[in-house]
Tab-separated table of C-alpha atoms in Angstrom:
chain	number	residue	atom	x	y	z
A	102	MET	CA	-0.156	0.014	0.240
A	103	LYS	CA	2.924	2.222	0.961
A	104	LYS	CA	4.046	2.312	-1.786
A	105	LEU	CA	1.058	3.130	-3.867
A	106	LEU	CA	0.536	5.475	-2.469
A	107	THR	CA	3.128	7.089	-2.361
A	108	LEU	CA	3.816	6.680	-6.304
A	109	ILE	CA	-0.029	8.250	-6.384
A	110	ALA	CA	0.912	10.823	-4.208
A	111	THR	CA	4.162	12.355	-6.678
A	112	LEU	CA	2.445	11.764	-9.371
A	113	GLY	CA	-0.142	14.389	-7.765
A	114	MET	CA	-3.132	12.243	-8.261
A	115	ILE	CA	-4.384	12.771	-4.741
A	116	SER	CA	-3.483	14.683	-2.210
A	117	ALA	CA	-1.347	12.614	0.275
A	118	ALA	CA	-3.680	13.132	3.175
A	119	SER	CA	-6.800	12.265	1.644
A	120	VAL	CA	-5.510	8.810	1.592
A	121	ALA	CA	-4.131	8.295	4.669
A	122	VAL	CA	-7.086	8.817	6.245
A	123	GLN	CA	-9.289	6.072	4.879
A	124	ALA	CA	-7.693	3.437	2.616
A	125	GLY	CA	-9.219	0.262	2.166
A	126	PRO	CA	-10.795	-1.487	-0.956
A	127	GLN	CA	-13.234	1.236	-1.719
A	128	GLN	CA	-11.065	3.965	-1.926
A	129	ASP	CA	-8.423	2.158	-3.764
A	130	LEU	CA	-11.669	1.328	-5.760
A	131	LYS	CA	-11.626	5.254	-5.935
A	132	GLU	CA	-8.499	6.141	-6.774
A	133	PHE	CA	-7.382	3.343	-9.354
A	134	ARG	CA	-10.654	4.721	-11.551
A	135	ALA	CA	-9.931	8.660	-10.545
A	136	TYR	CA	-6.243	7.595	-12.170
A	137	TYR	CA	-6.872	5.929	-15.689
A	138	LYS	CA	-10.609	8.422	-16.290
A	139	GLU	CA	-7.125	11.961	-16.055
A	140	ARG	CA	-5.465	9.351	-18.366
A	141	PHE	CA	-8.003	8.793	-20.709
A	142	PRO	CA	-10.260	11.791	-20.277
A	143	ASP	CA	-12.354	11.239	-24.089
A	144	VAL	CA	-12.777	7.486	-22.251
A	145	PRO	CA	-16.055	6.517	-21.021
A	146	PHE	CA	-16.338	4.344	-18.440
A	147	ASN	CA	-17.719	1.402	-20.084
A	148	ASP	CA	-15.625	1.566	-22.883
A	149	PHE	CA	-12.987	-0.017	-20.249
A	150	VAL	CA	-14.536	-3.286	-20.515
A	151	ASN	CA	-12.788	-3.645	-23.927
A	152	GLY	CA	-8.916	-3.057	-22.960
A	153	VAL	CA	-6.670	-2.104	-25.658
A	154	TYR	CA	-9.726	-1.874	-28.550
A	155	ALA	CA	-11.266	0.992	-25.741
A	156	ILE	CA	-7.541	3.849	-26.699
A	157	ASP	CA	-6.688	2.637	-29.727
A	158	GLN	CA	-9.114	3.874	-32.421
A	159	ALA	CA	-6.874	1.707	-35.610
A	160	SER	CA	-6.823	-1.494	-33.244
A	161	ARG	CA	-10.062	-1.344	-32.235
A	162	GLU	CA	-11.630	-1.548	-35.851
A	163	GLN	CA	-10.293	-4.228	-37.080
A	164	TRP	CA	-10.846	-6.247	-33.481
A	165	GLU	CA	-14.892	-5.020	-34.501
A	166	SER	CA	-14.024	-6.537	-37.732
A	167	ILE	CA	-12.813	-9.894	-36.180
A	168	GLU	CA	-16.369	-9.686	-33.265
A	169	GLU	CA	-18.696	-9.827	-35.936
A	170	PHE	CA	-17.864	-14.104	-36.765
A	171	PRO	CA	-16.934	-14.515	-33.384
A	172	PRO	CA	-13.518	-16.782	-33.355
A	173	TYR	CA	-15.462	-17.936	-29.473
A	174	GLU	CA	-18.634	-19.074	-30.929
A	175	LEU	CA	-17.731	-22.989	-31.539
A	176	ASN	CA	-16.330	-22.231	-27.588
A	177	ILE	CA	-19.622	-21.018	-26.132
A	178	ASP	CA	-21.679	-23.403	-27.956
A	179	ASN	CA	-19.325	-26.780	-26.609
A	180	GLY	CA	-19.548	-25.135	-22.923
A	181	LYS	CA	-22.914	-24.872	-23.017
A	182	LYS	CA	-23.396	-28.544	-24.757
A	183	LEU	CA	-20.519	-29.638	-21.615
A	184	PHE	CA	-22.541	-27.231	-18.645
A	185	GLU	CA	-25.688	-28.524	-19.442
A	186	THR	CA	-24.035	-32.859	-19.599
A	187	PRO	CA	-25.051	-34.602	-16.665
A	188	PHE	CA	-22.258	-35.976	-14.255
A	189	ALA	CA	-22.020	-39.690	-14.195
A	190	ASN	CA	-24.062	-39.241	-10.917
A	191	GLY	CA	-27.220	-37.717	-12.806
A	192	LYS	CA	-26.275	-34.217	-11.361
A	193	THR	CA	-24.863	-30.975	-13.610
A	194	TYR	CA	-22.422	-27.937	-12.895
A	195	ALA	CA	-26.223	-26.468	-12.065
A	196	SER	CA	-26.545	-28.462	-9.378
A	197	CYS	CA	-23.155	-26.460	-7.600
A	198	PHE	CA	-24.152	-22.162	-8.169
A	199	PRO	CA	-26.287	-20.147	-7.226
A	200	ASN	CA	-29.218	-19.692	-10.202
A	201	LYS	CA	-28.213	-22.949	-11.434
A	202	GLY	CA	-25.149	-21.190	-13.100
A	203	ILE	CA	-26.725	-18.833	-14.965
A	204	GLY	CA	-26.069	-15.245	-15.282
A	205	ILE	CA	-23.882	-15.144	-11.965
A	206	LYS	CA	-20.152	-14.751	-13.571
A	207	GLN	CA	-20.174	-10.205	-11.976
A	208	ASN	CA	-19.390	-11.999	-8.404
A	209	TYR	CA	-16.472	-13.857	-9.219
A	210	PRO	CA	-13.897	-14.989	-8.036
A	211	TYR	CA	-14.901	-14.512	-4.857
A	212	TYR	CA	-13.139	-15.424	-0.633
A	213	ASP	CA	-14.611	-18.365	0.104
A	214	ALA	CA	-14.280	-17.713	4.488
A	215	LYS	CA	-14.994	-21.498	5.280
A	216	ALA	CA	-12.429	-23.228	2.539
A	217	GLY	CA	-9.969	-19.729	3.721
A	218	LYS	CA	-9.490	-19.061	0.062
A	219	VAL	CA	-10.515	-16.841	-2.721
A	220	ILE	CA	-12.682	-18.665	-5.444
A	221	THR	CA	-12.747	-18.098	-9.303
A	222	LEU	CA	-14.979	-19.225	-11.480
A	223	GLU	CA	-13.176	-22.128	-12.850
A	224	ALA	CA	-11.777	-23.505	-9.013
A	225	ALA	CA	-16.109	-23.446	-8.377
A	226	ILE	CA	-16.313	-25.103	-12.134
A	227	ASN	CA	-13.897	-27.962	-11.297
A	228	ASN	CA	-14.613	-27.506	-7.206
A	229	CYS	CA	-18.177	-29.604	-8.362
A	230	ARG	CA	-16.827	-31.818	-10.743
A	231	THR	CA	-14.844	-32.971	-7.337
A	232	ALA	CA	-17.876	-32.594	-5.176
A	233	ASN	CA	-19.735	-35.006	-7.445
A	234	GLY	CA	-16.966	-37.482	-8.409
A	235	GLU	CA	-15.372	-36.736	-11.573
A	236	LYS	CA	-11.858	-36.038	-12.463
A	237	PRO	CA	-10.311	-32.064	-12.263
A	238	LEU	CA	-9.712	-30.227	-15.613
A	239	LYS	CA	-6.617	-28.972	-16.809
A	240	TRP	CA	-6.803	-25.196	-15.752
A	241	LYS	CA	-5.757	-22.746	-18.576
A	242	LYS	CA	-8.284	-24.040	-21.182
A	243	GLY	CA	-9.847	-26.649	-23.157
A	244	PRO	CA	-12.699	-27.679	-21.517
A	245	ILE	CA	-12.534	-25.579	-18.925
A	246	ALA	CA	-12.140	-22.555	-20.459
A	247	ASP	CA	-15.224	-23.640	-22.902
A	248	ILE	CA	-17.116	-24.294	-19.242
A	249	SER	CA	-16.163	-20.902	-18.382
A	250	ALA	CA	-16.742	-19.029	-21.882
A	251	TYR	CA	-20.396	-20.242	-21.853
A	252	MET	CA	-20.934	-19.077	-18.203
A	253	ALA	CA	-19.669	-14.990	-18.921
A	254	TYR	CA	-21.555	-15.295	-22.332
A	255	THR	CA	-24.274	-15.875	-20.104
A	256	SER	CA	-23.852	-13.168	-17.704
A	257	ARG	CA	-22.882	-10.810	-20.646
A	258	GLY	CA	-24.267	-7.106	-19.419
A	259	LYS	CA	-24.137	-7.394	-16.234
A	260	LYS	CA	-21.746	-5.451	-13.846
A	261	ILE	CA	-19.150	-6.395	-11.779
A	262	ASP	CA	-19.969	-6.720	-8.082
A	263	VAL	CA	-17.263	-8.783	-5.830
A	264	LYS	CA	-16.531	-8.128	-2.756
A	265	VAL	CA	-14.644	-7.804	-1.049
A	266	PRO	CA	-16.084	-8.595	2.859
A	267	ALA	CA	-15.160	-7.312	6.266
A	268	ASP	CA	-13.735	-10.885	6.582
A	269	LYS	CA	-8.797	-10.736	8.367
A	270	GLY	CA	-8.582	-13.980	5.493
A	271	ALA	CA	-10.457	-11.568	3.036
A	272	MET	CA	-8.915	-8.764	3.375
A	273	GLU	CA	-5.512	-10.395	3.143
A	274	ALA	CA	-5.850	-12.238	0.108
A	275	TYR	CA	-6.842	-8.771	-1.290
A	276	GLU	CA	-3.655	-7.047	0.172
A	277	ARG	CA	-1.738	-9.806	-1.574
A	278	GLY	CA	-3.395	-9.615	-4.683
A	279	LYS	CA	-2.332	-5.456	-4.882
A	280	GLU	CA	1.043	-6.020	-3.974
A	281	HIS	CA	1.348	-8.436	-6.143
A	282	PHE	CA	0.412	-6.154	-8.617
A	283	TYR	CA	2.750	-3.433	-7.678
A	284	ALA	CA	6.280	-5.224	-6.601
A	285	LYS	CA	8.465	-5.041	-9.409
A	286	ARG	CA	10.476	-8.599	-9.929
A	287	GLY	CA	11.251	-10.916	-12.543
A	288	GLN	CA	14.184	-9.878	-14.122
A	289	LEU	CA	13.043	-7.188	-15.497
A	290	ASN	CA	11.812	-5.767	-12.509
A	291	MET	CA	8.520	-4.431	-13.940
A	292	SER	CA	5.844	-4.522	-11.710
A	293	CYS	CA	1.631	-5.266	-13.359
A	294	ALA	CA	1.373	-1.586	-12.812
A	295	ASP	CA	4.475	-0.322	-14.930
A	296	CYS	CA	2.725	-1.716	-18.523
A	297	HIS	CA	-1.391	-1.173	-17.275
A	298	MET	CA	-0.612	1.459	-15.245
A	299	TYR	CA	0.976	3.943	-15.554
A	300	ASN	CA	2.398	3.268	-19.503
A	301	ALA	CA	-1.039	2.014	-20.650
A	302	GLY	CA	-2.073	3.198	-23.512
A	303	ASN	CA	2.096	3.798	-24.960
A	304	ARG	CA	3.448	1.569	-26.721
A	305	VAL	CA	6.215	-1.633	-26.333
A	306	ARG	CA	7.348	-1.841	-29.782
A	307	ALA	CA	4.119	-2.764	-31.928
A	308	ASP	CA	2.036	-3.595	-28.337
A	309	ILE	CA	0.181	-1.266	-27.151
A	310	LEU	CA	-0.787	-1.800	-23.455
A	311	SER	CA	-3.612	-1.872	-21.936
A	312	PRO	CA	-5.653	-0.447	-18.444
A	313	ALA	CA	-5.541	-2.339	-16.021
A	314	LEU	CA	-9.319	-1.195	-15.696
A	315	GLY	CA	-11.303	-3.170	-17.257
A	316	HIS	CA	-8.457	-6.359	-17.487
A	317	THR	CA	-11.045	-9.353	-16.054
A	318	THR	CA	-14.093	-8.431	-17.271
A	319	HIS	CA	-13.735	-10.180	-21.082
A	320	PHE	CA	-11.996	-13.342	-20.189
A	321	PRO	CA	-11.642	-15.935	-21.426
A	322	VAL	CA	-10.317	-14.480	-24.320
A	323	TYR	CA	-9.499	-15.959	-27.909
A	324	ARG	CA	-6.652	-14.911	-28.476
A	325	SER	CA	-5.035	-15.644	-32.012
A	326	LYS	CA	-1.503	-15.734	-30.660
A	327	TRP	CA	-3.090	-18.934	-28.542
A	328	GLY	CA	-4.529	-20.280	-31.659
A	329	GLY	CA	-7.171	-20.519	-28.895
A	330	LEU	CA	-9.444	-19.719	-25.467
A	331	GLY	CA	-7.375	-19.279	-22.555
A	332	THR	CA	-8.594	-18.693	-19.083
A	333	ILE	CA	-7.362	-13.948	-17.726
A	334	GLN	CA	-4.426	-16.597	-15.229
A	335	ARG	CA	-2.922	-18.076	-18.811
A	336	ARG	CA	-2.214	-14.492	-19.440
A	337	TYR	CA	-0.447	-14.131	-15.922
A	338	GLY	CA	1.311	-16.539	-16.133
A	339	GLY	CA	2.412	-15.052	-19.909
A	340	CYS	CA	2.876	-11.517	-18.295
A	341	ASN	CA	5.262	-12.438	-16.069
A	342	LYS	CA	7.419	-14.475	-17.615
A	343	GLN	CA	7.890	-11.409	-20.612
A	344	VAL	CA	9.183	-9.787	-17.106
A	345	ARG	CA	11.727	-13.102	-16.879
A	346	ALA	CA	9.666	-14.091	-13.378
A	347	LYS	CA	8.983	-17.805	-13.495
A	348	PRO	CA	4.993	-17.977	-13.599
A	349	TYR	CA	3.294	-19.071	-10.980
A	350	LYS	CA	0.845	-21.735	-10.836
A	351	ALA	CA	-3.137	-21.420	-12.799
A	352	GLN	CA	-5.298	-20.689	-10.001
A	353	SER	CA	-2.428	-21.076	-7.091
A	354	VAL	CA	-2.954	-18.681	-3.975
A	355	GLU	CA	-0.968	-16.081	-5.693
A	356	TYR	CA	-2.958	-15.746	-8.977
A	357	SER	CA	-6.408	-16.024	-7.323
A	358	ASP	CA	-5.415	-13.362	-5.539
A	359	LEU	CA	-4.642	-11.632	-8.048
A	360	GLU	CA	-7.702	-11.785	-10.478
A	361	TYR	CA	-9.652	-10.828	-6.984
A	362	PHE	CA	-7.541	-7.550	-6.765
A	363	GLU	CA	-7.677	-6.641	-10.530
A	364	THR	CA	-11.407	-8.354	-10.749
A	365	TYR	CA	-11.925	-6.126	-7.462
A	366	MET	CA	-10.079	-2.657	-9.078
A	367	SER	CA	-13.697	-3.822	-11.960
A	368	ASN	CA	-16.472	-3.285	-10.593
A	369	GLY	CA	-18.869	-1.201	-11.845
A	370	LEU	CA	-18.228	-1.548	-15.770
A	371	GLU	CA	-20.381	-4.593	-17.658
A	372	SER	CA	-19.092	-8.312	-17.868
A	373	ASN	CA	-18.402	-8.789	-21.053
A	374	GLY	CA	-16.973	-12.355	-21.948
A	375	PRO	CA	-15.578	-14.436	-23.310
A	376	GLY	CA	-13.626	-11.704	-25.902
A	377	ALA	CA	-10.984	-11.806	-28.267
A	378	ARG	CA	-7.338	-10.733	-28.541
A	379	LYS	CA	-4.320	-10.694	-31.379
B	258	MET	CA	39.315	-7.037	-36.735
B	259	ARG	CA	39.472	-8.949	-34.088
B	260	THR	CA	39.929	-11.983	-35.293
B	261	LEU	CA	44.065	-10.807	-36.499
B	262	PRO	CA	45.618	-10.646	-33.249
B	263	SER	CA	44.046	-13.907	-32.810
B	264	ILE	CA	45.431	-15.244	-35.163
B	265	LEU	CA	49.219	-13.737	-35.056
B	266	THR	CA	48.855	-14.777	-30.640
B	267	THR	CA	48.756	-18.378	-31.842
B	268	ALA	CA	50.475	-18.294	-34.719
B	269	GLY	CA	53.917	-17.356	-33.565
B	270	SER	CA	55.423	-15.515	-29.811
B	271	VAL	CA	53.920	-11.936	-29.066
B	272	LEU	CA	57.343	-10.769	-29.802
B	273	ALA	CA	56.916	-11.421	-33.711
B	274	LEU	CA	53.327	-10.299	-33.033
B	275	ALA	CA	54.608	-6.673	-31.959
B	276	GLY	CA	57.132	-6.433	-35.066
B	277	THR	CA	54.049	-7.073	-37.262
B	278	LEU	CA	52.131	-4.170	-35.259
B	279	ALA	CA	55.205	-1.789	-35.691
B	280	LEU	CA	55.391	-2.528	-38.907
B	281	LEU	CA	51.651	-1.131	-40.159
B	282	PRO	CA	52.355	2.568	-41.523
B	283	THR	CA	48.790	3.527	-39.784
B	284	THR	CA	48.764	1.795	-36.631
B	285	GLY	CA	45.074	4.949	-36.772
B	286	VAL	CA	43.414	3.473	-38.388
B	287	ALA	CA	43.206	-0.195	-36.918
B	288	ALA	CA	42.276	1.676	-33.643
B	289	ASP	CA	39.371	2.947	-35.486
B	290	ALA	CA	38.229	0.214	-37.467
B	291	LYS	CA	38.487	-1.182	-33.849
B	292	ALA	CA	36.341	0.870	-31.935
B	293	GLU	CA	33.697	0.942	-34.864
B	294	SER	CA	33.535	-2.832	-34.231
B	295	VAL	CA	32.528	-1.960	-30.665
B	296	VAL	CA	30.015	0.322	-31.873
B	297	GLU	CA	28.634	-1.871	-34.103
B	298	GLN	CA	28.070	-4.561	-31.403
B	299	GLY	CA	27.259	-2.835	-28.875
B	300	LYS	CA	24.339	-1.784	-31.550
B	301	ALA	CA	23.891	-5.537	-32.232
B	302	ILE	CA	23.117	-6.122	-28.562
B	303	ALA	CA	20.819	-2.999	-27.900
B	304	PHE	CA	18.809	-4.292	-31.335
B	305	ASP	CA	18.489	-7.889	-29.748
B	306	ARG	CA	15.199	-8.470	-28.806
B	307	LYS	CA	16.669	-10.880	-25.825
B	308	LYS	CA	19.321	-9.278	-24.629
B	309	GLY	CA	19.261	-5.227	-24.386
B	310	ASN	CA	15.914	-4.834	-26.450
B	311	CYS	CA	16.303	-1.054	-26.201
B	312	LEU	CA	13.226	-0.589	-28.923
B	313	ALA	CA	11.139	-1.976	-27.309
B	314	CYS	CA	11.188	0.786	-25.344
B	315	HIS	CA	12.994	3.792	-27.313
B	316	GLN	CA	12.633	5.516	-31.245
B	317	ILE	CA	17.508	4.400	-31.983
B	318	ASP	CA	18.143	5.751	-34.873
B	319	GLY	CA	17.976	2.762	-37.382
B	320	GLY	CA	15.473	0.465	-35.557
B	321	SER	CA	12.210	-0.302	-36.121
B	322	LEU	CA	8.746	-0.173	-34.609
B	323	PRO	CA	10.413	1.279	-31.796
B	324	GLY	CA	7.874	1.922	-28.502
B	325	ASN	CA	8.273	4.998	-26.725
B	326	ILE	CA	7.562	4.158	-22.936
B	327	GLY	CA	11.006	5.694	-22.440
B	328	PRO	CA	12.503	9.130	-24.391
B	329	PRO	CA	14.093	9.056	-27.711
B	330	LEU	CA	17.371	8.144	-27.275
B	331	ILE	CA	18.857	11.216	-29.707
B	332	ALA	CA	22.033	14.193	-28.798
B	333	MET	CA	23.374	11.870	-26.234
B	334	LYS	CA	26.527	13.743	-25.904
B	335	ALA	CA	24.450	16.672	-25.011
B	336	ARG	CA	22.496	14.444	-22.798
B	337	PHE	CA	25.548	13.413	-20.933
B	338	PRO	CA	28.470	14.978	-21.087
B	339	ASP	CA	29.480	12.529	-18.613
B	340	LYS	CA	30.341	9.373	-20.578
B	341	ALA	CA	29.850	7.271	-16.508
B	342	LYS	CA	26.059	8.445	-15.748
B	343	LEU	CA	24.950	7.259	-18.969
B	344	ARG	CA	26.936	3.602	-18.047
B	345	ALA	CA	25.419	4.657	-14.710
B	346	GLN	CA	21.610	5.243	-16.413
B	347	ILE	CA	22.370	1.907	-17.969
B	348	TRP	CA	23.519	-0.077	-15.588
B	349	ASP	CA	20.457	1.297	-12.873
B	350	ALA	CA	18.258	3.197	-13.908
B	351	THR	CA	16.217	2.653	-10.585
B	352	LYS	CA	18.599	4.324	-9.257
B	353	ALA	CA	17.491	8.018	-10.880
B	354	ASN	CA	13.674	6.835	-11.503
B	355	PRO	CA	13.210	4.023	-8.315
B	356	ASN	CA	10.356	3.355	-10.365
B	357	SER	CA	11.671	2.920	-13.503
B	358	ILE	CA	10.366	1.429	-15.468
B	359	MET	CA	13.008	0.381	-17.547
B	360	PRO	CA	14.833	-2.678	-16.214
B	361	PRO	CA	18.372	-2.087	-14.346
B	362	PHE	CA	20.311	-4.239	-17.016
B	363	GLY	CA	23.906	-4.026	-14.908
B	364	ARG	CA	22.580	-4.538	-11.785
B	365	GLN	CA	19.800	-7.647	-12.599
B	366	GLN	CA	22.670	-9.172	-14.590
B	367	ILE	CA	20.854	-8.673	-18.165
B	368	LEU	CA	23.525	-7.935	-19.792
B	369	SER	CA	27.318	-8.109	-19.124
B	370	GLU	CA	29.960	-5.541	-17.993
B	371	SER	CA	31.108	-5.467	-21.085
B	372	GLU	CA	28.298	-5.801	-22.830
B	373	ILE	CA	26.631	-2.054	-21.273
B	374	ASP	CA	30.407	-1.018	-22.207
B	375	LYS	CA	30.007	-1.831	-25.838
B	376	VAL	CA	26.173	-0.228	-25.056
B	377	VAL	CA	27.352	2.400	-24.414
B	378	GLU	CA	29.396	3.265	-26.850
B	379	PHE	CA	26.399	2.781	-29.346
B	380	VAL	CA	23.998	4.660	-27.144
B	381	TYR	CA	26.989	7.448	-26.975
B	382	THR	CA	26.939	7.657	-31.238
B	383	LEU	CA	23.241	8.538	-31.141
């Protein structure tokens, strides 16, 4: 937190005094949004769900033509089929989720006080399987991404609403995720914030850096580079590798806390997954 | 140019080497050619994505598709009258700016000391 505060203070985004009094997730959220609003005054708040395409007109047009025939359409269909296919015991995924799993993606990840950890949508999918005597799926792509894509699809238009309850474990998970986001790492010594906050909109070589605000709204994502769909934690691994940091395992505490923080920071934006990216 | 001395050393004695050099009419030219090759090597290291990858962030004369995270590297002699300061910036940019996104090439051993020397020579020509 201290690091962030000094950074923001030196950047002159807000007065240091107002922060010192009331820190916490809600205050963080306000500052986070204010930062992007100041950096991209012409981008309407909800447009941040479109990642780099919210801030770069040229690549936006390419992307819009891709979205006319979405490359993830078959994934949604397959995800729906998998979602509705009963397990060996006759039950389905619907039995594990509130509202039978329809239109709920905006509430994930959440902090599960009983389990003492953050549960992402993918973790909930696999928990559902194991609770019903099925083997867990692999985490980063394939069937789990398809199911997640289908569930995200049924949540389109719903506002991200992730909570950090006044619970010691939840607060700690949030703080760890936040620390991960702002801490420099890897041989190249860069933080997520270095690229996706302080340099959002700038170019690394030819790649324009997306704002972190809205990062999580459109996952899972069909990425041309992957030639398929991947979960957000698959992407985290890629970004860690870019700075020559050893990536964590998908669904590790580290990445789930990071996803918790990043998603909380996108509260109020509309869910629009699955998405397509280059 | 680099291979010349090594061939000579393997071929003969140090005395023979000294003799050959002494016979060369213009040793100054040889030194210039060597200096140029250090600059060329520095450029190659600076442009290599697996080495300096400076183009990820800086516009540099002769490099394509540069990023724009850092300032264009131009007029370096004017910006850094003291070459040691330029080397220090490349060795560890976080000294001058603790929040710098620029990788600390020396401190984190991303480049070796001699690679940094070469990059400095190259950057100093910009």
